[in-house]
Amino acid sequence: MALAQRVQDTGEAQPAAAVASALRTIGTERDGLACLMEAIGNGLGAPFTAAVERIARARGRVILTGMGKSGHIGRKIAATFASTGTPALYVHPAEASHGDLGMIQPDDVVLALSWSGETTELADIIGYAKRYRVGLVAITANAASTLGREADICLTLPKAREACPNGLAPTTSTAMQLALGDALAVALLEDRGFSAREFSIYHPGGRLGASLRQVREVMHAGDQLPVVPRGTPMRTAIAEIDAKGFGSVIVVEADGRLAGIVTDGDLRRNVFRRDLDTLTVEAVMSATPRTVNPETLLAKALEIQESSKITALIVTVDGRPVGLVHYHDLLRSGVA
């Protein structure tokens, strides 16, 4: 009896059957990815390297194309390329035959996905690429297919069983296509030395965008900084803490180099000392405060604060404090 029918008849789902089905599906797709890894370690490695080199040399974009489920995977690969420094877009093969071939230029590289390699709708794109000498890279399971033969570089996927019990619905095959597309994107990213800073340019929104911003964008500087020189009486330092509102004060040497920090925690640990008012900041300060530079990512600053259980980080350049970033600043930025 089908799972849906059992649910309807009994009013209860059969979790064991659903979980067993999920495990079979994921296990089958895992086996397909294992086959793909083995293939890259053997014969697929050379054309994969050639594809990376061809795309990296291209002066234009990567044009992803494919029909059906391969088309959906192509859209995702195009988005991954574009977000990691490789200009890319998706062109629907059927629409290409009705004018969208004009989106493809001689400096581009076409990356076509088709499990069989005989997708009828790809014929016009293949012909256009050959006529105008546009680079053509194929991702297919059939190197002897029309697409495989006509491609300049053919990335031949290993034959693997679909997770669908009828062996029909694209499951394992699309998982391998997606994984190979991701592998191309990451290899190109690494080849270009694409940095986290560059990544942030394409991901300004949401928590990911916030985590890729730099400390310099949120730090407090100039007159906002709570700073006192070494030798300052504690009563003056406490007044500076109250005035600036960060729960700490930075202590500097006569030449402006960082000497230490006095925090609310330091004050609590010394609050019962009768001579607190007569002490100078050196007697209370922490001489090895945690610091970052202005280019530190907010995600890294957050990790330092949380792992060190502190609420403020001093921003330094050449050993001199130029800013302060508080935990509340990270909360407002959206990174936490």
Short mmCIF file of C-alpha atoms in Angstrom, two decimals:
data_model
loop_
_atom_site.label_atom_id
_atom_site.label_comp_id
_atom_site.label_asym_id
_atom_site.label_seq_id
_atom_site.Cartn_x
_atom_site.Cartn_y
_atom_site.Cartn_z
CA MET A 1 0.00 0.00 0.00
CA ALA A 2 1.36 3.43 -0.94
CA LEU A 3 2.47 5.76 1.84
CA ALA A 4 -0.16 8.38 0.89
CA GLN A 5 -2.91 5.75 1.05
CA ARG A 6 -1.73 4.52 4.45
CA VAL A 7 -1.82 8.09 5.74
CA GLN A 8 -5.34 8.55 4.39
CA ASP A 9 -6.62 5.21 5.81
CA THR A 10 -5.05 5.40 9.26
CA GLY A 11 -4.73 9.13 9.75
CA GLU A 12 -1.09 8.57 10.66
CA ALA A 13 2.10 8.80 8.63
CA GLN A 14 4.42 5.84 8.61
CA PRO A 15 7.68 7.54 9.51
CA ALA A 16 9.77 4.40 9.11
CA ALA A 17 8.76 4.06 5.45
CA ALA A 18 9.36 7.74 4.72
CA VAL A 19 12.75 7.73 6.42
CA ALA A 20 13.76 4.54 4.62
CA SER A 21 12.80 6.15 1.31
CA ALA A 22 14.78 9.29 2.13
CA LEU A 23 17.84 7.26 3.08
CA ARG A 24 17.64 5.25 -0.15
CA THR A 25 17.40 8.43 -2.21
CA ILE A 26 20.27 10.18 -0.47
CA GLY A 27 22.37 7.01 -0.50
CA THR A 28 21.82 6.55 -4.23
CA GLU A 29 22.77 10.16 -4.94
CA ARG A 30 25.78 9.82 -2.66
CA ASP A 31 26.91 6.80 -4.69
CA GLY A 32 26.56 8.87 -7.84
CA LEU A 33 28.74 11.62 -6.39
CA ALA A 34 31.30 9.01 -5.35
CA CYS A 35 31.40 7.81 -8.97
CA LEU A 36 31.86 11.41 -10.10
CA MET A 37 34.77 11.89 -7.70
CA GLU A 38 36.39 8.71 -8.98
CA ALA A 39 35.90 9.86 -12.57
CA ILE A 40 37.56 13.23 -11.89
CA GLY A 41 40.48 11.40 -10.32
CA ASN A 42 40.82 9.41 -13.53
CA GLY A 43 39.83 10.33 -17.10
CA LEU A 44 37.54 13.28 -16.35
CA GLY A 45 40.32 15.28 -14.72
CA ALA A 46 41.97 16.34 -17.99
CA PRO A 47 38.85 17.76 -19.71
CA PHE A 48 37.80 19.35 -16.43
CA THR A 49 41.14 21.18 -16.26
CA ALA A 50 40.78 22.16 -19.92
CA ALA A 51 37.29 23.55 -19.23
CA VAL A 52 38.56 25.63 -16.32
CA GLU A 53 41.37 27.02 -18.47
CA ARG A 54 39.04 27.75 -21.41
CA ILE A 55 36.54 29.63 -19.24
CA ALA A 56 39.28 31.49 -17.36
CA ARG A 57 40.76 32.74 -20.67
CA ALA A 58 37.42 33.80 -22.09
CA ARG A 59 36.93 37.54 -22.49
CA GLY A 60 33.16 37.15 -22.42
CA ARG A 61 30.70 35.29 -20.22
CA VAL A 62 29.74 31.71 -19.57
CA ILE A 63 26.40 30.94 -21.21
CA LEU A 64 24.60 28.12 -19.39
CA THR A 65 21.90 26.24 -21.28
CA GLY A 66 19.85 23.09 -20.93
CA MET A 67 16.26 21.84 -21.07
CA GLY A 68 14.01 20.59 -18.30
CA LYS A 69 15.78 19.62 -15.08
CA SER A 70 19.16 20.23 -16.73
CA GLY A 71 17.98 23.77 -17.41
CA HIS A 72 17.10 24.31 -13.75
CA ILE A 73 20.57 23.08 -12.78
CA GLY A 74 22.06 25.36 -15.43
CA ARG A 75 20.33 28.37 -13.88
CA LYS A 76 21.80 27.54 -10.49
CA ILE A 77 25.30 27.05 -11.90
CA ALA A 78 25.04 30.38 -13.73
CA ALA A 79 24.08 32.08 -10.46
CA THR A 80 27.02 30.46 -8.66
CA PHE A 81 29.45 31.50 -11.40
CA ALA A 82 28.18 35.08 -11.38
CA SER A 83 28.40 35.38 -7.59
CA THR A 84 31.98 34.10 -7.49
CA GLY A 85 33.58 36.31 -10.11
CA THR A 86 32.81 34.45 -13.36
CA PRO A 87 30.28 36.47 -15.42
CA ALA A 88 27.51 34.10 -16.48
CA LEU A 89 23.89 33.94 -17.57
CA TYR A 90 21.36 31.29 -18.52
CA VAL A 91 19.85 31.13 -22.02
CA HIS A 92 16.82 28.91 -22.53
CA PRO A 93 17.51 26.74 -25.61
CA ALA A 94 13.97 27.01 -26.97
CA GLU A 95 13.97 30.80 -26.61
CA ALA A 96 17.42 30.88 -28.21
CA SER A 97 15.84 29.64 -31.44
CA HIS A 98 13.50 32.64 -31.41
CA GLY A 99 15.96 35.47 -31.02
CA ASP A 100 17.88 34.83 -27.82
CA LEU A 101 20.87 33.51 -29.76
CA GLY A 102 21.73 37.20 -29.93
CA MET A 103 22.64 36.99 -26.24
CA ILE A 104 25.59 34.77 -27.16
CA GLN A 105 28.70 36.56 -28.41
CA PRO A 106 31.94 35.20 -29.95
CA ASP A 107 33.94 35.93 -26.80
CA ASP A 108 31.59 33.81 -24.68
CA VAL A 109 31.80 30.14 -23.74
CA VAL A 110 28.66 28.01 -23.88
CA LEU A 111 28.29 25.40 -21.14
CA ALA A 112 25.51 23.04 -22.26
CA LEU A 113 23.91 20.43 -20.00
CA SER A 114 22.12 17.36 -21.34
CA TRP A 115 22.21 13.93 -19.73
CA SER A 116 21.56 12.17 -23.05
CA GLY A 117 23.38 14.68 -25.20
CA GLU A 118 20.55 14.45 -27.74
CA THR A 119 18.26 17.20 -26.47
CA THR A 120 16.54 18.46 -29.62
CA GLU A 121 16.19 22.03 -28.39
CA LEU A 122 19.97 22.40 -28.09
CA ALA A 123 20.53 21.90 -31.84
CA ASP A 124 20.35 25.59 -32.76
CA ILE A 125 22.70 26.66 -29.97
CA ILE A 126 25.19 23.95 -30.97
CA GLY A 127 24.99 25.03 -34.62
CA TYR A 128 25.36 28.71 -33.70
CA ALA A 129 28.40 27.97 -31.51
CA LYS A 130 30.10 26.03 -34.28
CA ARG A 131 29.27 28.63 -36.97
CA TYR A 132 30.55 31.61 -34.99
CA ARG A 133 33.39 29.79 -33.22
CA VAL A 134 31.94 30.23 -29.77
CA GLY A 135 33.58 27.90 -27.26
CA LEU A 136 31.33 24.94 -26.41
CA VAL A 137 31.72 22.84 -23.28
CA ALA A 138 29.36 19.92 -22.72
CA ILE A 139 28.22 18.23 -19.54
CA THR A 140 26.64 14.95 -20.59
CA ALA A 141 26.67 11.25 -19.77
CA ASN A 142 27.08 10.32 -23.45
CA ALA A 143 30.32 11.42 -25.07
CA ALA A 144 29.24 9.82 -28.36
CA SER A 145 26.09 11.95 -28.52
CA THR A 146 25.57 14.92 -30.82
CA LEU A 147 26.42 17.34 -28.00
CA GLY A 148 29.41 15.29 -26.89
CA ARG A 149 30.85 15.06 -30.41
CA GLU A 150 30.33 18.71 -31.31
CA ALA A 151 31.68 20.13 -28.05
CA ASP A 152 35.21 21.51 -27.89
CA ILE A 153 35.47 19.98 -24.42
CA CYS A 154 33.21 17.18 -23.18
CA LEU A 155 32.81 16.59 -19.47
CA THR A 156 31.43 13.06 -19.47
CA LEU A 157 29.47 12.17 -16.36
CA PRO A 158 29.63 8.56 -15.17
CA LYS A 159 26.50 6.47 -15.67
CA ALA A 160 24.72 6.13 -12.34
CA ARG A 161 21.35 4.85 -11.15
CA GLU A 162 18.65 7.42 -10.57
CA ALA A 163 17.15 7.49 -7.09
CA CYS A 164 13.65 7.36 -8.58
CA PRO A 165 12.39 3.74 -8.17
CA ASN A 166 11.30 3.79 -11.83
CA GLY A 167 14.75 5.00 -12.88
CA LEU A 168 13.15 7.92 -14.70
CA ALA A 169 13.00 11.13 -12.64
CA PRO A 170 16.32 13.03 -12.82
CA THR A 171 17.75 12.80 -9.31
CA THR A 172 21.23 11.32 -9.17
CA SER A 173 21.97 12.74 -12.62
CA THR A 174 21.05 16.31 -11.62
CA ALA A 175 22.97 15.97 -8.34
CA MET A 176 26.09 15.12 -10.36
CA GLN A 177 25.49 17.97 -12.81
CA LEU A 178 25.13 20.41 -9.93
CA ALA A 179 28.22 19.11 -8.14
CA LEU A 180 30.32 19.35 -11.30
CA GLY A 181 29.07 22.90 -11.90
CA ASP A 182 30.00 23.86 -8.35
CA ALA A 183 33.41 22.27 -8.85
CA LEU A 184 33.98 24.39 -11.95
CA ALA A 185 32.88 27.57 -10.14
CA VAL A 186 35.17 26.95 -7.17
CA ALA A 187 38.13 26.00 -9.36
CA LEU A 188 37.68 29.26 -11.28
CA LEU A 189 37.29 31.20 -8.03
CA GLU A 190 40.56 29.77 -6.74
CA ASP A 191 42.31 30.31 -10.08
CA ARG A 192 41.39 34.00 -9.96
CA GLY A 193 42.25 34.41 -6.29
CA PHE A 194 38.72 35.69 -5.71
CA SER A 195 38.74 37.19 -2.21
CA ALA A 196 36.12 37.42 0.50
CA ARG A 197 36.13 41.19 -0.04
CA GLU A 198 35.26 40.71 -3.72
CA PHE A 199 32.64 38.16 -2.72
CA SER A 200 31.00 40.76 -0.50
CA ILE A 201 30.52 43.09 -3.49
CA TYR A 202 28.12 40.57 -5.02
CA HIS A 203 26.44 39.65 -1.71
CA PRO A 204 25.52 42.93 0.01
CA GLY A 205 22.19 41.73 1.39
CA GLY A 206 21.16 39.68 4.41
CA ARG A 207 23.29 38.09 7.09
CA LEU A 208 25.85 36.85 4.57
CA GLY A 209 26.34 40.37 3.25
CA ALA A 210 26.70 41.71 6.78
CA SER A 211 29.30 39.10 7.70
CA LEU A 212 31.40 40.12 4.69
CA ARG A 213 31.52 43.79 5.61
CA GLN A 214 34.71 45.11 7.21
CA VAL A 215 35.28 46.44 10.70
CA ARG A 216 36.14 49.89 9.32
CA GLU A 217 32.52 50.22 8.19
CA VAL A 218 31.06 50.04 11.70
CA MET A 219 33.87 51.03 14.07
CA HIS A 220 33.80 54.14 16.23
CA ALA A 221 36.72 56.52 15.66
CA GLY A 222 37.99 60.01 16.32
CA ASP A 223 36.29 61.89 19.14
CA GLN A 224 34.01 58.90 19.78
CA LEU A 225 36.93 56.80 21.04
CA PRO A 226 37.28 56.45 24.82
CA VAL A 227 41.03 57.02 25.23
CA VAL A 228 43.26 58.03 28.17
CA PRO A 229 47.06 58.10 28.44
CA ARG A 230 49.06 55.85 30.73
CA GLY A 231 49.23 57.36 34.21
CA THR A 232 45.64 58.63 34.18
CA PRO A 233 43.93 58.40 37.60
CA MET A 234 41.17 55.79 37.74
CA ARG A 235 38.56 58.40 38.66
CA THR A 236 39.28 60.15 35.33
CA ALA A 237 39.23 56.86 33.42
CA ILE A 238 35.86 55.95 34.96
CA ALA A 239 34.48 59.32 33.92
CA GLU A 240 35.67 58.65 30.34
CA ILE A 241 33.97 55.23 30.37
CA ASP A 242 30.72 56.87 31.49
CA ALA A 243 31.01 59.66 28.97
CA LYS A 244 31.61 57.49 25.88
CA GLY A 245 29.25 54.66 26.84
CA PHE A 246 31.20 51.66 25.53
CA GLY A 247 31.89 50.05 28.91
CA SER A 248 35.64 50.42 28.44
CA VAL A 249 38.46 52.88 27.95
CA ILE A 250 41.61 52.45 25.84
CA VAL A 251 44.95 53.22 27.47
CA VAL A 252 47.75 54.52 25.26
CA GLU A 253 51.45 55.23 25.63
CA ALA A 254 52.84 58.73 25.26
CA ASP A 255 53.57 58.05 21.57
CA GLY A 256 50.02 56.84 20.93
CA ARG A 257 50.75 53.10 20.88
CA LEU A 258 48.27 50.81 22.57
CA ALA A 259 49.09 50.07 26.20
CA GLY A 260 45.94 48.31 27.42
CA ILE A 261 42.25 48.56 28.15
CA VAL A 262 40.12 49.07 31.26
CA THR A 263 36.70 47.44 31.03
CA ASP A 264 33.61 47.22 33.19
CA GLY A 265 34.84 43.77 34.12
CA ASP A 266 38.14 45.16 35.39
CA LEU A 267 36.21 47.66 37.49
CA ARG A 268 33.98 44.95 38.99
CA ARG A 269 37.03 42.91 39.92
CA ASN A 270 38.52 45.90 41.73
CA VAL A 271 35.41 47.61 43.07
CA PHE A 272 36.11 46.68 46.71
CA ARG A 273 39.63 48.09 46.71
CA ARG A 274 39.67 51.06 49.07
CA ASP A 275 42.44 52.73 47.12
CA LEU A 276 40.71 52.49 43.73
CA ASP A 277 40.30 56.27 43.44
CA THR A 278 44.01 56.83 44.04
CA LEU A 279 45.22 54.23 41.55
CA THR A 280 46.24 54.92 37.96
CA VAL A 281 44.96 52.92 35.01
CA GLU A 282 48.07 50.69 34.90
CA ALA A 283 47.04 49.03 38.16
CA VAL A 284 43.69 47.91 36.76
CA MET A 285 44.01 47.64 32.97
CA SER A 286 44.38 44.48 30.90
CA ALA A 287 47.73 44.86 29.14
CA THR A 288 46.98 42.43 26.29
CA PRO A 289 43.59 43.41 24.86
CA ARG A 290 42.22 41.68 21.77
CA THR A 291 42.68 43.74 18.62
CA VAL A 292 41.72 43.63 14.95
CA ASN A 293 42.65 45.68 11.92
CA PRO A 294 40.22 47.83 9.91
CA GLU A 295 40.03 45.22 7.11
CA THR A 296 38.89 42.41 9.44
CA LEU A 297 35.55 40.97 8.38
CA LEU A 298 32.64 41.49 10.77
CA ALA A 299 32.12 37.72 10.88
CA LYS A 300 35.68 37.32 12.21
CA ALA A 301 35.21 40.14 14.72
CA LEU A 302 32.06 38.44 16.00
CA GLU A 303 33.87 35.12 16.34
CA ILE A 304 36.67 36.76 18.37
CA GLN A 305 34.23 38.53 20.69
CA GLU A 306 32.13 35.44 21.30
CA SER A 307 35.05 33.05 21.78
CA SER A 308 36.87 35.50 24.08
CA LYS A 309 33.66 36.49 25.91
CA ILE A 310 34.33 40.20 25.42
CA THR A 311 32.10 43.02 24.19
CA ALA A 312 34.63 45.39 22.61
CA LEU A 313 37.52 45.04 20.19
CA ILE A 314 40.17 47.69 19.66
CA VAL A 315 40.97 48.43 16.01
CA THR A 316 44.66 49.14 15.50
CA VAL A 317 47.01 50.19 12.72
CA ASP A 318 50.74 49.77 13.38
CA GLY A 319 50.03 49.20 17.06
CA ARG A 320 48.04 52.40 17.49
CA PRO A 321 44.29 52.38 18.23
CA VAL A 322 42.23 53.95 15.46
CA GLY A 323 38.81 52.61 16.35
CA LEU A 324 36.64 50.46 18.57
CA VAL A 325 33.92 47.99 17.57
CA HIS A 326 31.35 46.97 20.18
CA TYR A 327 29.19 43.87 20.20
CA HIS A 328 26.13 46.11 19.82
CA ASP A 329 27.59 47.41 16.57
CA LEU A 330 27.69 43.85 15.23
CA LEU A 331 24.10 43.28 16.32
CA ARG A 332 23.00 46.40 14.47
CA SER A 333 24.91 45.35 11.36
CA GLY A 334 22.94 42.10 11.18
CA VAL A 335 25.94 39.79 11.41
CA ALA A 336 24.94 38.34 14.80
#
